């Protein structure tokens, strides 16, 4: 079982719709959770961080964390074609010090 | 947000030569930096963790004598690919750790070994 799991996609949504990206993790002691966006041929860009249960909103992005279910999600409202990218979920594992454990990423396609 | 730069952005070298890649945190001090490699359509692969003033910690399967890492200051880490071969051609990305364990990535260096 992978430590951080994401559906590889592609997830296809029409422009203006809500895109929902999901991530599960295996380390129950994880404390910090991040979402990165990576465009093709580019490096990852940090878009959201969340540390406690519940929702955190930043513009069109909402991160949701449920530690009991070991589940973190990212909602993108009013999806735009420019949101088309691979979204990486990252988690700080309990025993790995400074490192982040990344999921394999979900490819999102927003169709005009 | 925090800014991390990498230089060069793209390099082509001949087989057997060495290539040095620089990673700088521009507006914050980074005691810990990371080096990743990414092949086309694949996930990020962590190569090593670089701590300022100490030896880097390499992931299993990464040759420390081939990928030399130096983190000489709080804003600079370098990766030297020694005796590069075509199979080392890849996208190398560094990141710097922030205060809450988030990582800020540099723009990456695309290495092509001919």
mmCIF file of C-alpha atoms in Angstrom:
data_model
loop_
_atom_site.group_PDB
_atom_site.id
_atom_site.type_symbol
_atom_site.label_atom_id
_atom_site.label_comp_id
_atom_site.label_asym_id
_atom_site.label_seq_id
_atom_site.Cartn_x
_atom_site.Cartn_y
_atom_site.Cartn_z
ATOM 1 C CA UNK A 1 0.000 0.000 0.000
ATOM 2 C CA UNK A 2 1.342 3.394 -0.991
ATOM 3 C CA UNK A 3 1.749 5.908 1.798
ATOM 4 C CA UNK A 4 -0.086 8.662 -0.064
ATOM 5 C CA UNK A 5 -2.617 7.643 -2.688
ATOM 6 C CA UNK A 6 -4.249 9.670 -5.404
ATOM 7 C CA UNK A 7 -6.286 8.677 -8.412
ATOM 8 C CA UNK A 8 -4.029 9.334 -11.377
ATOM 9 C CA UNK A 9 -6.910 10.510 -13.557
ATOM 10 C CA UNK A 10 -7.322 12.220 -15.846
ATOM 11 C CA UNK A 11 -10.176 13.978 -14.129
ATOM 12 C CA UNK A 12 -12.078 15.892 -16.744
ATOM 13 C CA UNK A 13 -14.441 18.724 -15.788
ATOM 14 C CA UNK A 14 -16.139 21.418 -17.855
ATOM 15 C CA UNK A 15 -15.119 25.032 -17.459
ATOM 16 C CA UNK A 16 -16.930 26.663 -14.566
ATOM 17 C CA UNK A 17 -17.552 23.410 -12.704
ATOM 18 C CA UNK A 18 -16.130 22.333 -9.349
ATOM 19 C CA UNK A 19 -13.148 19.979 -9.544
ATOM 20 C CA UNK A 20 -12.749 17.645 -6.580
ATOM 21 C CA UNK A 21 -9.368 16.039 -6.012
ATOM 22 C CA UNK A 22 -8.883 13.418 -3.340
ATOM 23 C CA UNK A 23 -5.984 11.988 -1.398
ATOM 24 C CA UNK A 24 -5.681 9.329 1.285
ATOM 25 C CA UNK A 25 -2.676 8.693 3.476
ATOM 26 C CA UNK A 26 -1.602 5.785 5.620
ATOM 27 C CA UNK A 27 0.400 7.424 8.430
ATOM 28 C CA UNK A 28 -2.128 8.296 11.116
ATOM 29 C CA UNK A 29 0.408 10.509 12.873
ATOM 30 C CA UNK A 30 0.830 12.898 9.939
ATOM 31 C CA UNK A 31 0.395 16.517 10.932
ATOM 32 C CA UNK A 32 0.911 18.692 7.859
ATOM 33 C CA UNK A 33 -0.748 18.415 4.472
ATOM 34 C CA UNK A 34 -0.062 20.249 1.248
ATOM 35 C CA UNK A 35 -1.394 20.539 -2.262
ATOM 36 C CA UNK A 36 0.922 21.344 -5.134
ATOM 37 C CA UNK A 37 0.108 22.134 -8.742
ATOM 38 C CA UNK A 38 2.506 21.026 -11.462
ATOM 39 C CA UNK A 39 2.128 22.111 -15.049
ATOM 40 C CA UNK A 40 3.627 19.876 -17.701
ATOM 41 C CA UNK A 41 7.375 20.430 -17.934
ATOM 42 C CA UNK A 42 7.439 22.709 -14.883
ATOM 43 C CA UNK A 43 8.250 22.247 -11.216
ATOM 44 C CA UNK A 44 5.590 21.919 -8.482
ATOM 45 C CA UNK A 45 4.043 25.051 -6.994
ATOM 46 C CA UNK A 46 2.594 25.122 -3.483
ATOM 47 C CA UNK A 47 -1.057 26.174 -3.587
ATOM 48 C CA UNK A 48 -2.546 25.115 -0.254
ATOM 49 C CA UNK A 49 -1.490 23.915 3.160
ATOM 50 C CA UNK A 50 -3.740 22.560 5.910
ATOM 51 C CA UNK A 51 -2.882 21.419 9.402
ATOM 52 C CA UNK A 52 -6.149 20.876 11.281
ATOM 53 C CA UNK A 53 -9.437 19.134 10.591
ATOM 54 C CA UNK A 54 -11.998 21.025 8.590
ATOM 55 C CA UNK A 55 -11.957 23.323 5.619
ATOM 56 C CA UNK A 56 -9.507 26.006 4.578
ATOM 57 C CA UNK A 57 -10.394 28.356 1.773
ATOM 58 C CA UNK A 58 -8.115 30.483 -0.379
ATOM 59 C CA UNK A 59 -9.754 32.127 -3.349
ATOM 60 C CA UNK A 60 -11.184 29.432 -5.613
ATOM 61 C CA UNK A 61 -9.393 26.695 -3.696
ATOM 62 C CA UNK A 62 -10.682 24.856 -0.628
ATOM 63 C CA UNK A 63 -8.668 22.213 1.169
ATOM 64 C CA UNK A 64 -10.493 19.754 3.389
ATOM 65 C CA UNK A 65 -8.872 17.555 6.003
ATOM 66 C CA UNK A 66 -10.331 14.635 7.942
ATOM 67 C CA UNK A 67 -7.641 13.038 10.080
ATOM 68 C CA UNK A 68 -9.973 10.350 11.429
ATOM 69 C CA UNK A 69 -10.590 9.109 7.891
ATOM 70 C CA UNK A 70 -7.001 9.911 6.807
ATOM 71 C CA UNK A 71 -8.351 11.867 3.920
ATOM 72 C CA UNK A 72 -7.495 15.240 2.426
ATOM 73 C CA UNK A 73 -9.139 16.847 -0.576
ATOM 74 C CA UNK A 74 -8.860 19.911 -2.761
ATOM 75 C CA UNK A 75 -11.851 21.606 -4.325
ATOM 76 C CA UNK A 76 -11.396 24.044 -7.176
ATOM 77 C CA UNK A 77 -14.437 26.216 -7.807
ATOM 78 C CA UNK A 78 -15.212 27.829 -11.158
ATOM 79 C CA UNK A 79 -12.576 25.677 -12.842
ATOM 80 C CA UNK A 80 -10.685 27.327 -15.676
ATOM 81 C CA UNK A 81 -8.703 25.766 -18.536
ATOM 82 C CA UNK A 82 -5.616 27.286 -16.893
ATOM 83 C CA UNK A 83 -6.239 24.972 -13.933
ATOM 84 C CA UNK A 84 -5.408 21.999 -16.147
ATOM 85 C CA UNK A 85 -2.354 20.463 -14.488
ATOM 86 C CA UNK A 86 -1.280 17.617 -12.244
ATOM 87 C CA UNK A 87 -2.129 18.125 -8.585
ATOM 88 C CA UNK A 88 0.134 16.542 -6.007
ATOM 89 C CA UNK A 89 -0.882 15.774 -2.450
ATOM 90 C CA UNK A 90 1.976 15.831 0.069
ATOM 91 C CA UNK A 91 2.070 14.755 3.694
ATOM 92 C CA UNK A 92 4.642 15.017 6.453
ATOM 93 C CA UNK A 93 5.078 11.474 7.776
ATOM 94 C CA UNK A 94 5.594 10.961 11.490
ATOM 95 C CA UNK A 95 9.029 9.421 11.318
ATOM 96 C CA UNK A 96 10.705 11.055 8.340
ATOM 97 C CA UNK A 97 11.875 14.320 9.847
ATOM 98 C CA UNK A 98 11.976 17.103 7.303
ATOM 99 C CA UNK A 99 10.674 15.155 4.349
ATOM 100 C CA UNK A 100 7.381 15.211 2.526
ATOM 101 C CA UNK A 101 5.759 12.100 1.108
ATOM 102 C CA UNK A 102 4.127 12.825 -2.223
ATOM 103 C CA UNK A 103 1.255 11.080 -3.898
ATOM 104 C CA UNK A 104 1.541 10.199 -7.548
ATOM 105 C CA UNK A 105 -0.650 13.120 -8.538
ATOM 106 C CA UNK A 106 -4.007 13.544 -10.240
ATOM 107 C CA UNK A 107 -4.107 14.994 -13.723
ATOM 108 C CA UNK A 108 -6.910 17.516 -14.083
ATOM 109 C CA UNK A 109 -8.277 18.577 -17.452
ATOM 110 C CA UNK A 110 -10.672 21.518 -17.617
ATOM 111 C CA UNK A 111 -12.450 21.645 -20.941
ATOM 112 C CA UNK A 112 -13.679 24.966 -22.371
ATOM 113 C CA UNK B 1 5.547 33.117 -1.074
ATOM 114 C CA UNK B 2 9.132 32.071 -0.722
ATOM 115 C CA UNK B 3 11.254 32.098 -3.866
ATOM 116 C CA UNK B 4 13.772 29.447 -4.853
ATOM 117 C CA UNK B 5 15.950 29.813 -7.916
ATOM 118 C CA UNK B 6 17.920 27.224 -9.856
ATOM 119 C CA UNK B 7 20.718 27.633 -12.322
ATOM 120 C CA UNK B 8 21.092 26.647 -15.067
ATOM 121 C CA UNK B 9 17.570 26.013 -16.276
ATOM 122 C CA UNK B 10 18.792 23.826 -19.089
ATOM 123 C CA UNK B 11 22.121 22.161 -19.774
ATOM 124 C CA UNK B 12 23.449 19.844 -22.442
ATOM 125 C CA UNK B 13 26.712 18.065 -21.761
ATOM 126 C CA UNK B 14 28.764 15.278 -23.219
ATOM 127 C CA UNK B 15 28.950 11.855 -21.670
ATOM 128 C CA UNK B 16 31.696 11.647 -19.055
ATOM 129 C CA UNK B 17 31.663 15.291 -18.061
ATOM 130 C CA UNK B 18 30.390 16.782 -14.797
ATOM 131 C CA UNK B 19 27.602 19.276 -14.355
ATOM 132 C CA UNK B 20 26.922 21.521 -11.364
ATOM 133 C CA UNK B 21 23.416 22.771 -10.563
ATOM 134 C CA UNK B 22 22.863 25.578 -8.073
ATOM 135 C CA UNK B 23 19.797 26.036 -5.892
ATOM 136 C CA UNK B 24 19.263 29.281 -3.984
ATOM 137 C CA UNK B 25 16.602 30.428 -1.548
ATOM 138 C CA UNK B 26 16.242 34.109 -2.417
ATOM 139 C CA UNK B 27 14.191 35.592 0.400
ATOM 140 C CA UNK B 28 14.564 33.190 3.292
ATOM 141 C CA UNK B 29 17.157 31.023 4.949
ATOM 142 C CA UNK B 30 16.823 27.309 4.372
ATOM 143 C CA UNK B 31 18.561 24.946 6.740
ATOM 144 C CA UNK B 32 17.201 22.044 4.733
ATOM 145 C CA UNK B 33 16.999 21.658 0.987
ATOM 146 C CA UNK B 34 15.999 18.692 -1.108
ATOM 147 C CA UNK B 35 16.989 17.383 -4.517
ATOM 148 C CA UNK B 36 14.509 15.545 -6.713
ATOM 149 C CA UNK B 37 14.641 13.947 -10.115
ATOM 150 C CA UNK B 38 11.670 13.527 -12.397
ATOM 151 C CA UNK B 39 11.520 11.497 -15.588
ATOM 152 C CA UNK B 40 8.843 12.261 -18.196
ATOM 153 C CA UNK B 41 5.328 11.386 -17.052
ATOM 154 C CA UNK B 42 6.629 10.015 -13.770
ATOM 155 C CA UNK B 43 6.389 11.122 -10.164
ATOM 156 C CA UNK B 44 8.937 13.167 -8.287
ATOM 157 C CA UNK B 45 11.704 11.017 -6.898
ATOM 158 C CA UNK B 46 13.572 12.301 -3.861
ATOM 159 C CA UNK B 47 17.315 11.881 -4.335
ATOM 160 C CA UNK B 48 18.727 13.436 -1.181
ATOM 161 C CA UNK B 49 18.176 15.761 1.734
ATOM 162 C CA UNK B 50 20.716 18.519 2.127
ATOM 163 C CA UNK B 51 21.324 20.123 5.516
ATOM 164 C CA UNK B 52 23.398 23.255 5.887
ATOM 165 C CA UNK B 53 26.829 22.508 7.261
ATOM 166 C CA UNK B 54 26.509 18.738 7.257
ATOM 167 C CA UNK B 55 26.627 15.828 4.862
ATOM 168 C CA UNK B 56 23.638 15.124 2.691
ATOM 169 C CA UNK B 57 21.399 12.147 3.324
ATOM 170 C CA UNK B 58 20.854 10.098 0.189
ATOM 171 C CA UNK B 59 17.852 7.958 -0.616
ATOM 172 C CA UNK B 60 18.322 4.271 -1.205
ATOM 173 C CA UNK B 61 19.651 3.564 -4.661
ATOM 174 C CA UNK B 62 21.130 7.031 -5.211
ATOM 175 C CA UNK B 63 24.895 6.971 -5.604
ATOM 176 C CA UNK B 64 26.418 9.594 -3.338
ATOM 177 C CA UNK B 65 29.729 9.550 -5.229
ATOM 178 C CA UNK B 66 27.946 10.291 -8.471
ATOM 179 C CA UNK B 67 25.572 12.956 -7.183
ATOM 180 C CA UNK B 68 27.635 15.257 -4.990
ATOM 181 C CA UNK B 69 25.658 17.639 -2.812
ATOM 182 C CA UNK B 70 27.069 20.622 -0.963
ATOM 183 C CA UNK B 71 24.961 22.871 1.268
ATOM 184 C CA UNK B 72 27.581 25.432 2.228
ATOM 185 C CA UNK B 73 25.295 28.251 3.329
ATOM 186 C CA UNK B 74 21.735 28.855 4.448
ATOM 187 C CA UNK B 75 20.782 30.019 0.964
ATOM 188 C CA UNK B 76 22.750 27.793 -1.386
ATOM 189 C CA UNK B 77 22.870 24.094 -2.148
ATOM 190 C CA UNK B 78 24.612 22.581 -5.153
ATOM 191 C CA UNK B 79 24.222 19.257 -6.914
ATOM 192 C CA UNK B 80 27.074 18.019 -9.078
ATOM 193 C CA UNK B 81 26.389 15.155 -11.438
ATOM 194 C CA UNK B 82 29.787 13.569 -11.961
ATOM 195 C CA UNK B 83 30.769 11.555 -15.034
ATOM 196 C CA UNK B 84 27.311 12.053 -16.479
ATOM 197 C CA UNK B 85 25.847 9.429 -18.805
ATOM 198 C CA UNK B 86 22.780 9.527 -21.056
ATOM 199 C CA UNK B 87 20.706 7.701 -18.440
ATOM 200 C CA UNK B 88 21.260 10.668 -16.097
ATOM 201 C CA UNK B 89 19.288 12.860 -18.484
ATOM 202 C CA UNK B 90 16.323 14.066 -16.478
ATOM 203 C CA UNK B 91 14.582 17.031 -14.875
ATOM 204 C CA UNK B 92 16.356 17.909 -11.616
ATOM 205 C CA UNK B 93 14.401 19.992 -9.129
ATOM 206 C CA UNK B 94 15.497 21.404 -5.805
ATOM 207 C CA UNK B 95 13.292 22.583 -2.977
ATOM 208 C CA UNK B 96 13.804 24.449 0.264
ATOM 209 C CA UNK B 97 11.944 23.673 3.460
ATOM 210 C CA UNK B 98 9.851 26.367 5.063
ATOM 211 C CA UNK B 99 8.986 26.866 8.703
ATOM 212 C CA UNK B 100 5.970 24.536 8.666
ATOM 213 C CA UNK B 101 7.584 21.712 6.688
ATOM 214 C CA UNK B 102 6.218 23.007 3.413
ATOM 215 C CA UNK B 103 8.652 22.879 0.500
ATOM 216 C CA UNK B 104 9.199 25.603 -2.037
ATOM 217 C CA UNK B 105 10.457 24.321 -5.336
ATOM 218 C CA UNK B 106 12.930 25.835 -7.729
ATOM 219 C CA UNK B 107 12.031 25.996 -11.428
ATOM 220 C CA UNK B 108 14.095 22.910 -12.227
ATOM 221 C CA UNK B 109 17.069 22.087 -14.432
ATOM 222 C CA UNK B 110 16.651 20.000 -17.532
ATOM 223 C CA UNK B 111 19.808 17.958 -18.080
ATOM 224 C CA UNK B 112 20.541 16.269 -21.384
ATOM 225 C CA UNK B 113 23.627 14.095 -21.652
ATOM 226 C CA UNK B 114 24.710 13.272 -25.204
#
